[in-house]
Coordinates of C-alpha atoms in Angstrom, one line a residue:
Chain A
M1 CA 126.5 88.7 112.9
L2 CA 129.0 87.1 114.5
L3 CA 127.2 86.8 117.5
L4 CA 124.4 85.0 115.8
A5 CA 127.3 82.7 114.4
V6 CA 128.3 81.6 118.2
S7 CA 125.2 81.2 119.0
M8 CA 124.3 78.8 116.6
I9 CA 127.2 77.5 117.3
A10 CA 126.3 77.5 120.7
S11 CA 123.3 76.2 120.7
L12 CA 123.4 73.3 118.4
S13 CA 125.4 71.5 120.8
I14 CA 123.3 71.8 123.7
G15 CA 120.6 69.4 123.9
S16 CA 118.9 66.3 125.9
A17 CA 120.7 63.7 123.5
G18 CA 123.6 63.3 125.2
L19 CA 125.8 64.4 122.7
S20 CA 128.8 66.2 123.2
F21 CA 130.0 69.1 121.3
L22 CA 132.6 67.2 119.3
D23 CA 129.7 64.7 118.3
V24 CA 127.6 67.4 116.9
W25 CA 129.9 68.9 114.5
G26 CA 131.4 65.9 113.4
I27 CA 128.3 64.8 112.1
L28 CA 127.5 68.1 110.5
L29 CA 130.9 67.8 109.2
G30 CA 130.3 64.4 107.7
Q31 CA 127.0 65.3 106.3
L32 CA 128.1 67.9 104.7
T33 CA 131.3 66.7 103.1
G34 CA 129.1 63.7 101.9
M35 CA 131.3 61.1 103.9
P36 CA 128.9 59.4 106.3
E37 CA 130.6 55.6 106.2
G38 CA 133.0 56.1 107.8
A39 CA 131.5 57.4 110.7
E40 CA 131.0 56.4 114.2
W41 CA 127.8 57.8 114.8
T42 CA 124.5 55.8 115.0
A43 CA 121.5 56.8 113.0
G44 CA 119.9 57.9 115.8
E45 CA 122.4 60.3 116.6
I46 CA 122.6 62.0 113.3
A47 CA 119.3 62.4 112.8
V48 CA 119.0 64.0 116.3
V49 CA 121.6 66.3 114.9
T50 CA 120.4 66.9 111.2
Q51 CA 116.4 66.7 111.1
V52 CA 115.8 68.2 115.1
R53 CA 118.5 70.3 116.1
L54 CA 119.9 72.2 113.0
S55 CA 115.7 72.5 111.5
R56 CA 115.0 74.1 114.9
V57 CA 117.8 76.4 115.0
L58 CA 117.6 76.9 112.0
L59 CA 113.3 78.0 113.2
D60 CA 114.3 80.2 116.1
I61 CA 116.3 82.5 114.1
L62 CA 113.7 82.9 111.1
V63 CA 110.2 83.0 113.6
G64 CA 112.5 85.7 116.0
A65 CA 113.9 87.9 113.2
C66 CA 110.2 87.2 111.6
L67 CA 108.5 88.8 114.8
A68 CA 111.2 91.5 114.9
L69 CA 111.3 92.7 111.8
A70 CA 107.1 93.2 112.2
G71 CA 107.4 94.8 115.4
A72 CA 110.4 97.2 113.7
G73 CA 107.4 98.0 110.9
F74 CA 104.6 98.0 113.0
Q75 CA 106.5 100.6 115.2
G76 CA 107.8 102.6 112.6
V77 CA 104.4 103.2 110.7
L78 CA 102.4 103.6 113.5
R79 CA 104.6 105.9 115.4
N80 CA 103.2 104.5 118.6
P81 CA 106.4 103.1 121.2
L82 CA 103.3 100.2 122.6
A83 CA 103.6 99.0 119.0
D84 CA 103.9 95.2 118.1
P85 CA 103.2 92.5 115.5
Y86 CA 99.8 91.9 117.5
T87 CA 98.9 95.2 117.8
L88 CA 96.5 94.9 115.0
G89 CA 94.7 91.8 116.0
V90 CA 96.6 89.8 113.4
A91 CA 98.0 87.1 116.5
S92 CA 93.8 86.6 117.6
G93 CA 92.6 86.2 113.6
S94 CA 95.2 83.5 113.5
S95 CA 94.4 81.9 117.0
V96 CA 90.6 81.8 115.9
G97 CA 91.6 79.8 113.0
A98 CA 93.7 77.7 114.8
A99 CA 91.5 77.4 118.0
A100 CA 88.5 76.6 115.5
I101 CA 90.1 74.0 113.9
I102 CA 91.4 72.3 117.2
L103 CA 88.5 72.4 118.7
F104 CA 86.4 70.6 115.5
G105 CA 89.1 68.0 115.2
L106 CA 90.1 69.1 111.8
Q107 CA 93.7 69.4 112.7
L108 CA 94.0 67.0 109.2
A109 CA 91.5 67.9 107.1
L110 CA 93.9 69.5 105.0
G111 CA 97.2 67.6 105.7
L112 CA 99.5 68.3 108.4
W113 CA 99.3 71.9 106.8
T114 CA 95.9 72.6 108.0
I115 CA 96.7 74.3 110.9
P116 CA 99.5 76.9 109.8
L117 CA 97.2 77.6 106.5
V118 CA 94.0 78.6 108.2
A119 CA 95.9 80.4 111.2
F120 CA 97.9 82.8 108.2
G121 CA 94.5 83.1 106.4
T122 CA 92.5 84.1 109.4
G123 CA 95.6 86.5 110.6
I124 CA 95.6 87.9 107.4
V125 CA 91.6 88.4 106.8
T126 CA 92.0 90.4 110.3
L127 CA 94.3 92.6 109.6
L128 CA 92.0 93.6 106.1
G129 CA 88.8 93.8 108.7
V130 CA 91.0 96.3 110.6
I131 CA 92.1 98.3 107.6
W132 CA 88.5 98.0 106.1
L133 CA 87.1 99.7 110.2
S134 CA 89.6 102.7 110.1
R135 CA 89.8 103.6 106.3
S136 CA 87.7 107.0 105.5
R137 CA 88.1 108.6 101.9
G138 CA 91.0 106.8 101.2
V139 CA 93.2 107.9 104.5
M140 CA 94.0 105.3 107.7
Q141 CA 94.2 107.5 110.3
I142 CA 96.7 105.9 112.5
E143 CA 95.1 106.5 116.0
T144 CA 91.8 105.1 114.7
L145 CA 94.0 102.0 112.9
I146 CA 95.1 101.1 116.4
L147 CA 92.2 101.5 118.1
S148 CA 90.5 99.2 115.5
G149 CA 93.3 96.8 116.1
V150 CA 92.2 96.9 120.5
I151 CA 88.9 96.4 119.5
I152 CA 89.2 93.5 116.7
Q153 CA 91.6 92.0 119.2
S154 CA 89.6 91.4 122.1
F155 CA 86.6 90.5 120.2
L156 CA 88.3 87.9 118.8
G157 CA 89.9 87.1 121.6
A158 CA 86.6 86.5 123.4
F159 CA 86.1 83.8 120.3
V160 CA 89.0 82.2 121.4
S161 CA 88.4 82.0 125.5
L162 CA 84.7 80.9 124.3
M163 CA 86.3 78.0 122.5
V164 CA 88.6 77.2 124.5
S165 CA 85.8 76.7 127.3
M166 CA 83.5 74.7 125.2
S167 CA 86.4 72.3 124.6
E168 CA 87.0 70.6 127.6
G169 CA 88.7 67.7 125.8
V170 CA 90.6 69.6 124.2
V171 CA 91.5 72.6 126.3
N172 CA 95.3 71.8 126.7
Q173 CA 95.5 71.5 123.0
I174 CA 94.1 75.3 122.3
L175 CA 96.3 76.7 124.9
F176 CA 99.2 74.9 124.2
W177 CA 99.1 76.2 120.4
I178 CA 98.5 79.8 121.8
M179 CA 100.9 79.5 124.2
G180 CA 104.1 79.2 121.1
S181 CA 106.0 76.4 120.8
L182 CA 109.1 75.8 118.3
A183 CA 108.9 72.2 119.2
M184 CA 108.0 69.1 116.8
K185 CA 108.6 71.1 114.0
S186 CA 110.5 70.4 111.1
W187 CA 112.8 71.7 107.6
E188 CA 109.3 71.8 106.4
H189 CA 108.7 75.1 108.6
V190 CA 112.0 76.7 107.9
Y191 CA 111.4 76.1 104.1
M192 CA 107.9 78.2 104.7
L193 CA 109.1 80.9 106.4
V194 CA 112.7 81.3 104.4
P195 CA 110.4 83.1 101.6
F196 CA 108.7 85.6 103.5
V197 CA 112.0 86.6 105.3
C198 CA 113.3 87.4 101.5
V199 CA 110.4 88.9 100.4
A200 CA 109.6 91.3 103.3
M201 CA 113.1 92.1 104.2
P202 CA 114.6 93.8 101.2
V203 CA 111.1 95.5 101.2
L204 CA 111.2 97.0 104.6
L205 CA 114.5 98.1 104.2
A206 CA 113.6 99.8 100.8
Y207 CA 111.1 102.0 103.0
S208 CA 113.3 102.3 105.8
Q209 CA 114.4 106.0 105.2
A210 CA 111.0 106.5 104.2
L211 CA 110.3 105.4 107.9
N212 CA 112.8 107.6 109.1
L213 CA 110.8 110.9 107.8
F214 CA 107.9 109.7 109.4
S215 CA 109.1 109.6 113.1
L216 CA 109.0 113.7 111.6
G217 CA 104.9 113.4 111.7
E218 CA 102.9 112.4 108.3
R219 CA 103.0 115.7 107.0
H220 CA 107.0 116.2 106.8
A221 CA 107.3 113.2 104.9
A222 CA 104.7 114.0 102.4
N223 CA 106.4 117.4 101.7
L224 CA 109.8 115.7 101.2
G225 CA 107.8 113.2 98.7
V226 CA 107.1 110.4 100.3
R227 CA 104.1 108.8 99.3
V228 CA 102.5 108.8 102.7
E229 CA 99.2 105.9 102.7
R230 CA 101.5 103.4 100.3
T231 CA 104.3 103.9 102.6
K232 CA 102.2 102.6 105.3
L233 CA 99.8 99.9 103.6
V234 CA 103.0 98.4 102.2
V235 CA 104.8 97.8 105.4
M236 CA 101.8 96.9 107.7
I237 CA 100.8 94.4 104.5
M238 CA 104.8 93.1 104.7
S239 CA 105.0 93.6 108.3
T240 CA 101.9 91.6 109.0
L241 CA 103.0 88.5 106.3
L242 CA 105.6 88.2 108.4
T243 CA 103.8 88.0 111.6
A244 CA 100.9 85.9 110.4
A245 CA 103.5 83.2 108.9
A246 CA 106.0 83.1 112.3
V247 CA 102.3 82.8 113.9
S248 CA 101.0 80.1 111.8
V249 CA 104.2 77.8 112.5
S250 CA 104.7 78.7 116.3
G251 CA 101.8 79.9 118.4
V252 CA 101.9 83.1 119.5
I253 CA 105.1 84.1 120.9
G254 CA 105.2 87.3 123.0
F255 CA 107.8 89.7 123.6
V256 CA 110.3 89.3 121.0
G257 CA 108.6 91.6 117.9
L258 CA 107.5 94.5 121.2
V259 CA 111.2 94.1 122.8
V260 CA 113.7 93.3 120.6
P261 CA 113.2 96.3 118.1
H262 CA 113.4 98.8 121.2
L263 CA 116.5 97.0 122.1
I264 CA 118.2 97.9 118.8
R265 CA 117.1 101.3 119.0
L266 CA 118.6 101.6 122.6
I267 CA 121.6 100.2 120.9
V268 CA 122.0 102.0 117.5
G269 CA 119.7 104.9 118.0
P270 CA 116.5 105.6 115.8
D271 CA 117.6 104.9 112.2
Y272 CA 115.3 102.6 110.6
R273 CA 118.3 102.0 107.9
L274 CA 119.7 100.3 110.9
I275 CA 117.0 99.3 113.1
I276 CA 115.2 96.9 110.5
P277 CA 118.4 94.7 109.8
I278 CA 119.4 94.8 113.2
S279 CA 116.4 93.9 114.8
A280 CA 115.7 91.0 111.9
I281 CA 119.5 89.8 113.2
G282 CA 118.7 90.6 117.0
G283 CA 115.2 88.6 116.7
G284 CA 117.0 85.8 115.3
I285 CA 119.5 85.8 118.6
F286 CA 117.2 86.2 121.2
M287 CA 114.8 84.0 119.6
L288 CA 117.5 81.3 119.6
W289 CA 118.8 81.5 122.8
A290 CA 115.3 81.4 124.3
D291 CA 114.4 78.6 123.0
T292 CA 117.7 76.9 124.2
L293 CA 116.9 77.9 127.3
A294 CA 113.4 76.6 126.9
R295 CA 114.2 73.0 126.1
N296 CA 117.0 72.5 128.4
V297 CA 116.5 74.2 131.5
L298 CA 113.6 71.5 132.7
S299 CA 115.0 69.2 130.4
P300 CA 113.2 66.9 128.8
K301 CA 110.1 68.7 129.8
E302 CA 110.0 72.2 127.5
L303 CA 109.1 75.6 129.2
P304 CA 106.8 77.4 127.0
L305 CA 108.7 79.1 125.1
G306 CA 106.5 83.2 125.4
V307 CA 107.3 82.8 129.3
V308 CA 111.4 82.5 128.6
T309 CA 111.6 85.4 126.0
A310 CA 109.7 87.5 128.6
L311 CA 111.6 86.2 131.7
I312 CA 115.2 86.8 130.3
G313 CA 113.4 89.7 128.1
A314 CA 112.2 91.9 130.2
P315 CA 115.0 92.4 132.3
F316 CA 118.0 93.1 130.3
F317 CA 115.1 95.9 128.3
A318 CA 114.6 97.9 131.7
Y319 CA 118.4 97.4 132.2
L320 CA 118.9 99.4 128.7
L321 CA 116.2 101.5 129.4
H322 CA 118.1 102.8 132.3
R323 CA 121.3 103.2 131.6
K324 CA 119.8 105.2 129.1
M325 CA 117.9 107.7 131.2
K326 CA 121.0 108.0 133.5
L327 CA 122.9 108.8 130.7
E328 CA 120.6 111.5 128.9
G329 CA 118.5 112.2 131.2
G330 CA 115.4 111.2 128.9
V331 CA 114.3 108.7 127.1
G332 CA 112.7 110.5 123.4
G333 CA 111.8 109.3 120.4
Chain B
M1 CA 107.3 129.5 86.0
S2 CA 104.9 130.5 88.2
M3 CA 102.4 128.7 90.8
L4 CA 98.8 129.2 89.5
A5 CA 95.6 128.6 92.4
E6 CA 92.7 128.2 90.4
K7 CA 89.0 128.3 92.2
I8 CA 90.2 126.3 95.6
W9 CA 87.2 125.3 97.4
A10 CA 87.9 123.4 100.8
E11 CA 86.3 122.0 103.4
R12 CA 86.8 121.4 106.9
Q13 CA 84.9 119.0 108.8
G14 CA 81.6 119.7 106.3
A15 CA 82.0 123.4 107.0
P16 CA 83.4 125.9 104.0
V17 CA 86.3 127.2 104.6
L18 CA 87.8 128.4 100.9
N19 CA 85.1 129.7 98.4
G20 CA 87.0 129.6 95.1
V21 CA 90.3 131.4 96.0
S22 CA 92.1 132.1 92.8
Y23 CA 96.1 133.7 93.1
E24 CA 98.8 133.7 91.2
F25 CA 102.1 133.6 92.1
R26 CA 104.9 134.6 90.9
M27 CA 109.0 133.6 91.0
N28 CA 111.4 135.5 92.4
R29 CA 108.8 137.0 95.2
F30 CA 108.2 137.0 98.5
Y31 CA 104.3 136.2 99.2
G32 CA 102.5 137.1 102.6
I33 CA 99.0 134.9 103.6
I34 CA 97.5 137.0 106.4
G35 CA 93.5 136.8 107.9
P36 CA 92.1 136.5 111.2
N37 CA 91.7 133.0 112.9
G38 CA 90.5 129.9 111.5
V39 CA 89.8 131.6 107.8
G40 CA 91.9 128.8 106.3
K41 CA 95.2 130.2 105.7
S42 CA 96.8 126.9 106.5
T43 CA 94.0 125.1 104.7
L44 CA 95.3 126.9 101.7
L45 CA 98.9 126.6 102.2
H46 CA 98.1 122.4 102.6
I47 CA 96.6 122.8 99.4
L48 CA 99.4 124.7 98.1
S49 CA 102.3 122.5 98.3
G50 CA 100.2 119.1 97.1
V51 CA 99.6 117.0 100.3
D52 CA 95.8 117.7 100.9
A53 CA 93.8 118.1 97.8
P54 CA 90.7 120.6 97.5
S55 CA 87.2 119.9 97.3
R56 CA 87.4 122.1 94.2
G57 CA 89.7 124.1 92.2
V58 CA 93.5 123.1 90.9
V59 CA 96.6 123.7 91.9
S60 CA 99.2 124.1 89.1
L61 CA 103.1 124.4 88.7
D62 CA 103.6 125.7 85.1
G63 CA 100.6 124.5 83.8
Q64 CA 100.6 121.2 84.9
P65 CA 98.4 120.1 87.8
I66 CA 100.2 119.7 91.4
S67 CA 98.2 116.4 91.7
D68 CA 100.0 115.1 88.4
I69 CA 103.7 115.8 89.7
A70 CA 105.0 112.4 91.6
G71 CA 105.8 112.8 95.4
K72 CA 109.8 113.6 95.1
T73 CA 109.2 115.0 91.7
L74 CA 107.5 117.7 93.7
A75 CA 109.6 118.1 96.4
R76 CA 112.6 118.9 94.5
R77 CA 111.0 122.1 93.9
L78 CA 108.9 122.4 96.6
A79 CA 109.4 122.7 100.2
V80 CA 107.3 123.5 103.3
L81 CA 108.2 124.4 106.6
Q82 CA 105.7 123.5 108.6
Q83 CA 103.5 125.0 111.7
G84 CA 104.8 123.5 115.0
G85 CA 108.1 122.8 113.6
L86 CA 109.6 119.5 114.1
P87 CA 109.4 117.3 116.5
A88 CA 111.8 116.6 119.3
V89 CA 112.9 113.2 117.8
G90 CA 116.0 110.8 118.7
F91 CA 117.6 111.6 115.5
S92 CA 120.9 114.1 115.5
V93 CA 120.9 117.6 114.0
R94 CA 123.0 116.9 111.1
E95 CA 121.1 113.6 110.3
V96 CA 117.7 115.7 110.1
V97 CA 119.4 118.0 108.1
A98 CA 120.2 115.3 105.7
M99 CA 116.9 113.5 105.7
G100 CA 116.0 116.9 103.0
R101 CA 117.7 114.9 100.6
F102 CA 115.3 112.3 100.7
P103 CA 113.6 113.8 96.9
H104 CA 116.7 113.6 95.3
Q105 CA 117.9 109.9 96.2
N106 CA 117.0 106.9 94.4
W107 CA 115.4 104.1 96.2
L108 CA 118.7 102.8 97.5
G109 CA 119.4 105.7 98.8
G110 CA 122.1 107.1 96.9
E111 CA 122.4 110.0 94.5
A112 CA 124.0 111.0 91.4
S113 CA 126.7 113.6 93.0
D114 CA 128.1 113.9 96.8
P115 CA 125.3 115.4 99.1
E116 CA 127.7 116.2 102.2
P117 CA 128.8 120.1 100.7
I118 CA 125.2 120.8 100.3
I119 CA 124.7 119.5 104.3
E120 CA 127.4 121.5 105.1
E121 CA 126.8 124.3 103.8
A122 CA 123.0 124.4 105.5
L123 CA 124.6 123.8 108.9
S124 CA 126.9 126.5 108.2
V125 CA 124.5 128.9 107.2
M126 CA 122.2 128.3 109.6
G127 CA 124.7 128.2 112.5
L128 CA 123.9 125.0 113.4
A129 CA 127.9 123.4 112.7
E130 CA 128.6 123.2 116.6
L131 CA 125.3 121.8 117.3
Q132 CA 125.5 119.2 114.5
N133 CA 125.6 116.0 116.5
R134 CA 123.3 117.1 119.4
K135 CA 120.1 115.4 119.0
L136 CA 116.6 117.1 118.3
H137 CA 115.6 116.3 122.0
Q138 CA 118.0 117.9 123.1
L139 CA 117.5 121.7 121.4
S140 CA 115.4 124.6 121.9
G141 CA 112.1 125.4 119.9
G142 CA 114.2 128.2 118.2
E143 CA 117.4 126.0 117.7
R144 CA 114.7 123.2 115.9
Q145 CA 113.5 125.7 113.7
R146 CA 116.6 126.5 112.0
V147 CA 117.1 122.8 112.1
A148 CA 114.0 122.2 110.0
L149 CA 115.1 125.4 107.9
A150 CA 118.5 124.2 107.1
K151 CA 116.0 121.0 105.5
L152 CA 114.4 122.9 103.5
M153 CA 117.6 124.4 102.2
V154 CA 119.4 120.7 101.4
Q155 CA 115.8 120.2 99.6
Q156 CA 117.2 122.8 96.9
P157 CA 113.6 123.9 96.2
D158 CA 112.7 126.7 93.8
I159 CA 109.1 127.1 95.9
L160 CA 109.3 127.5 99.7
L161 CA 106.0 127.7 102.0
L162 CA 106.1 128.2 105.3
D163 CA 103.6 128.0 107.3
E164 CA 103.8 130.5 110.8
P165 CA 107.0 130.6 110.8
T166 CA 107.5 132.7 113.7
T167 CA 105.1 131.2 116.1
Y168 CA 106.4 130.4 118.9
L169 CA 110.0 132.8 118.7
D170 CA 111.1 135.3 120.5
I171 CA 111.9 138.5 118.5
G172 CA 115.4 138.0 117.7
Y173 CA 114.4 134.6 116.1
Q174 CA 112.3 136.3 114.6
I175 CA 113.8 138.3 112.5
G176 CA 116.9 136.2 112.1
L177 CA 114.7 133.4 110.5
L178 CA 112.7 135.4 108.3
D179 CA 116.4 137.4 107.5
T180 CA 117.6 134.3 106.3
V181 CA 114.6 133.2 104.5
R182 CA 114.6 136.9 102.6
A183 CA 118.6 136.5 101.9
W184 CA 118.1 133.0 100.6
Q185 CA 114.8 134.2 98.4
Q186 CA 116.5 137.0 96.7
E187 CA 120.1 134.7 96.0
K188 CA 118.1 132.1 94.2
G189 CA 115.6 134.2 93.7
L190 CA 112.8 131.5 95.2
L191 CA 109.0 132.0 95.2
V192 CA 108.4 131.9 99.0
I193 CA 104.4 132.0 100.2
A194 CA 104.5 132.6 104.1
V195 CA 101.4 132.3 106.3
L196 CA 102.4 134.9 109.0
H197 CA 100.5 136.3 111.9
D198 CA 101.6 139.1 112.8
L199 CA 101.2 141.8 110.2
N200 CA 104.1 143.9 110.9
L201 CA 106.4 141.2 110.4
A202 CA 104.7 140.6 107.3
A203 CA 104.5 144.5 105.5
M204 CA 108.5 144.2 106.4
Y205 CA 108.9 141.5 104.4
A206 CA 106.8 140.3 101.2
D207 CA 106.6 142.2 98.5
E208 CA 102.6 141.8 98.5
L209 CA 100.1 140.7 101.1
I210 CA 97.3 138.6 100.2
A211 CA 94.1 139.1 103.2
L212 CA 91.9 136.1 103.5
H213 CA 88.7 136.6 105.1
K214 CA 85.4 134.5 105.2
G215 CA 86.9 132.3 102.5
S216 CA 88.0 134.4 100.0
I217 CA 90.8 137.3 99.1
A218 CA 89.4 140.3 100.5
A219 CA 92.4 142.1 99.6
A220 CA 95.5 141.6 98.0
G221 CA 98.7 143.6 96.4
T222 CA 101.7 145.8 98.2
P223 CA 102.1 146.1 101.5
E224 CA 100.7 149.8 101.3
E225 CA 97.7 148.7 99.8
V226 CA 96.4 146.2 102.1
M227 CA 97.2 147.4 105.4
D228 CA 94.6 149.7 104.7
P229 CA 93.2 150.8 108.8
L230 CA 89.8 149.4 106.9
I231 CA 90.4 146.7 105.9
I232 CA 92.1 145.7 108.8
E233 CA 88.6 146.8 110.9
D234 CA 86.8 144.6 108.8
M235 CA 89.5 141.5 108.9
Y236 CA 89.8 142.1 113.2
G237 CA 86.9 143.7 114.4
T238 CA 89.6 146.0 115.9
R239 CA 90.4 149.9 114.7
T240 CA 94.3 150.6 114.5
I241 CA 96.6 153.4 113.6
M242 CA 98.6 153.1 110.4
I243 CA 102.0 154.9 110.8
K244 CA 105.3 154.1 108.8
H245 CA 108.6 152.5 109.7
P246 CA 111.0 155.0 110.5
V247 CA 114.0 152.9 108.6
S248 CA 112.2 150.5 106.3
G249 CA 109.2 153.1 105.1
A250 CA 107.2 150.0 105.2
P251 CA 103.2 150.1 106.8
Q252 CA 103.4 149.0 110.9
L253 CA 100.3 148.6 112.7
M254 CA 99.7 150.2 116.4
L255 CA 96.8 148.8 118.2
Q256 CA 94.4 150.4 120.7
P257 CA 93.2 149.2 123.9
G258 CA 89.7 149.4 123.5
A259 CA 89.2 150.6 120.1
R260 CA 86.9 147.1 119.2
S261 CA 84.8 148.3 116.6
G262 CA 81.1 147.8 116.8
H263 CA 80.1 146.7 113.0
T264 CA 81.6 143.7 112.8
D265 CA 80.1 140.5 114.2
R266 CA 83.0 139.1 116.2
R267 CA 82.9 137.9 119.4
V268 CA 85.2 137.4 121.6

């Protein structure tokens, strides 16, 4: 929590507009206390801080929290260390929707929200398709579920590639969306993500002890009174809602949902009652720093966010894993 | 209080396994289920536990079908020791044992009264007090099986289902585990139903044996009634010699090399 606050303060203060630390906080305090008239800052500077930077910082945190929460949920319910928010094809589904919209030039058909809405919708439909494929006699087999996800993912991935190759003129736009970015976003995007986190996080927390029992095996969990099928469905749907919401706002940002829950697990142990809330905070911090780097390293040019998350996440993860293996002589669940 | 299985039918991948098995299990008794490989002993136990549904038939607890009893309510009355034991997870011994309290917790994870004394007692009864902070993946198979049993103890059930609890354990652990179960069963008046591979162990610990063969109950009754060389030969296709245990008097089987019987359809 403390780390999150410090990161927010630091990230808010770093930027390409040439404002100092004191300027930024003077503006913020001025806005909060409602005394803008005595201010020595221009309207433009105030806008940079309140409209651009503050909303982007909050959006970083929310997208990171969504992806890390979804990753923790999927890893818990699929009991597979390679599971991430995109395993079940949600991201590919969203990408197909977004790519189609861009290809046919329909970005403004439903106003500013066209791409997020369509991406969200196609992401959810994809998950339903995967669940439908892997269900037999009311039971979802985990292995079949993962396989169905992989198959749908490659199938839809081919569609995206097809659309990219068909649209010579707007290739960059589709690729740019897929690579993920949090540039050019506004407060509306922040407001859009808040309800998802507010609903999904308590639900996932309520199921966190059930996820602990899942790690002993589905039968063990069932014998202790966990309703296995309902738990799987609820956790998957919540994780998918989080993923689809994050992807529809930011595009496909990799690595966060896979690695942050693992990092947290290496630090706090296998208890999902800790992993879930701390992953949310950790995902927020991780994304905040990644995006702060992305927009400042080659300022004023921005790096693709997915590139940064992988570049700083992978070495850190490798270090923690190596240290843990040296300490305990094995990784273990 | 009793558990009643009525005309249980079950299939495994389309092939019939159980063909209308019926039996009444009473409290304060230790039942041993025996039978050849693949005869559906575990299938029957999964159905009795309420986790798997039979293709036909009903299992009921005091007249109430277990499919109608909600997950946590059932888990407060009935606990299961799974075949193969606990996986090597990263949780500590104490954390895994505490998971047995799950059916007694509300959705926030809280309980009406403090569960710590129950957990402490189970850890000390199973001799796990010194291992309680070790991770499960650092334990041996025998130690993990003791953790599994301690977890069942804190669950505080009336009915205990054990699926081949002694497989992969050395003889010291086998006797230790079954002694603990029997002491617990007699102290609390539990109903214990155990699938046991080892007929001699089954005959020493069970009050009643149920022999499953070809999808139905071939014989049931006291160990003396069921451990009949003719019944055993019919089920397993090998001739055996029956003797009495020199101390307890329980029937014990001696195997004979080369004594495969000619009239059965078993092929190895």
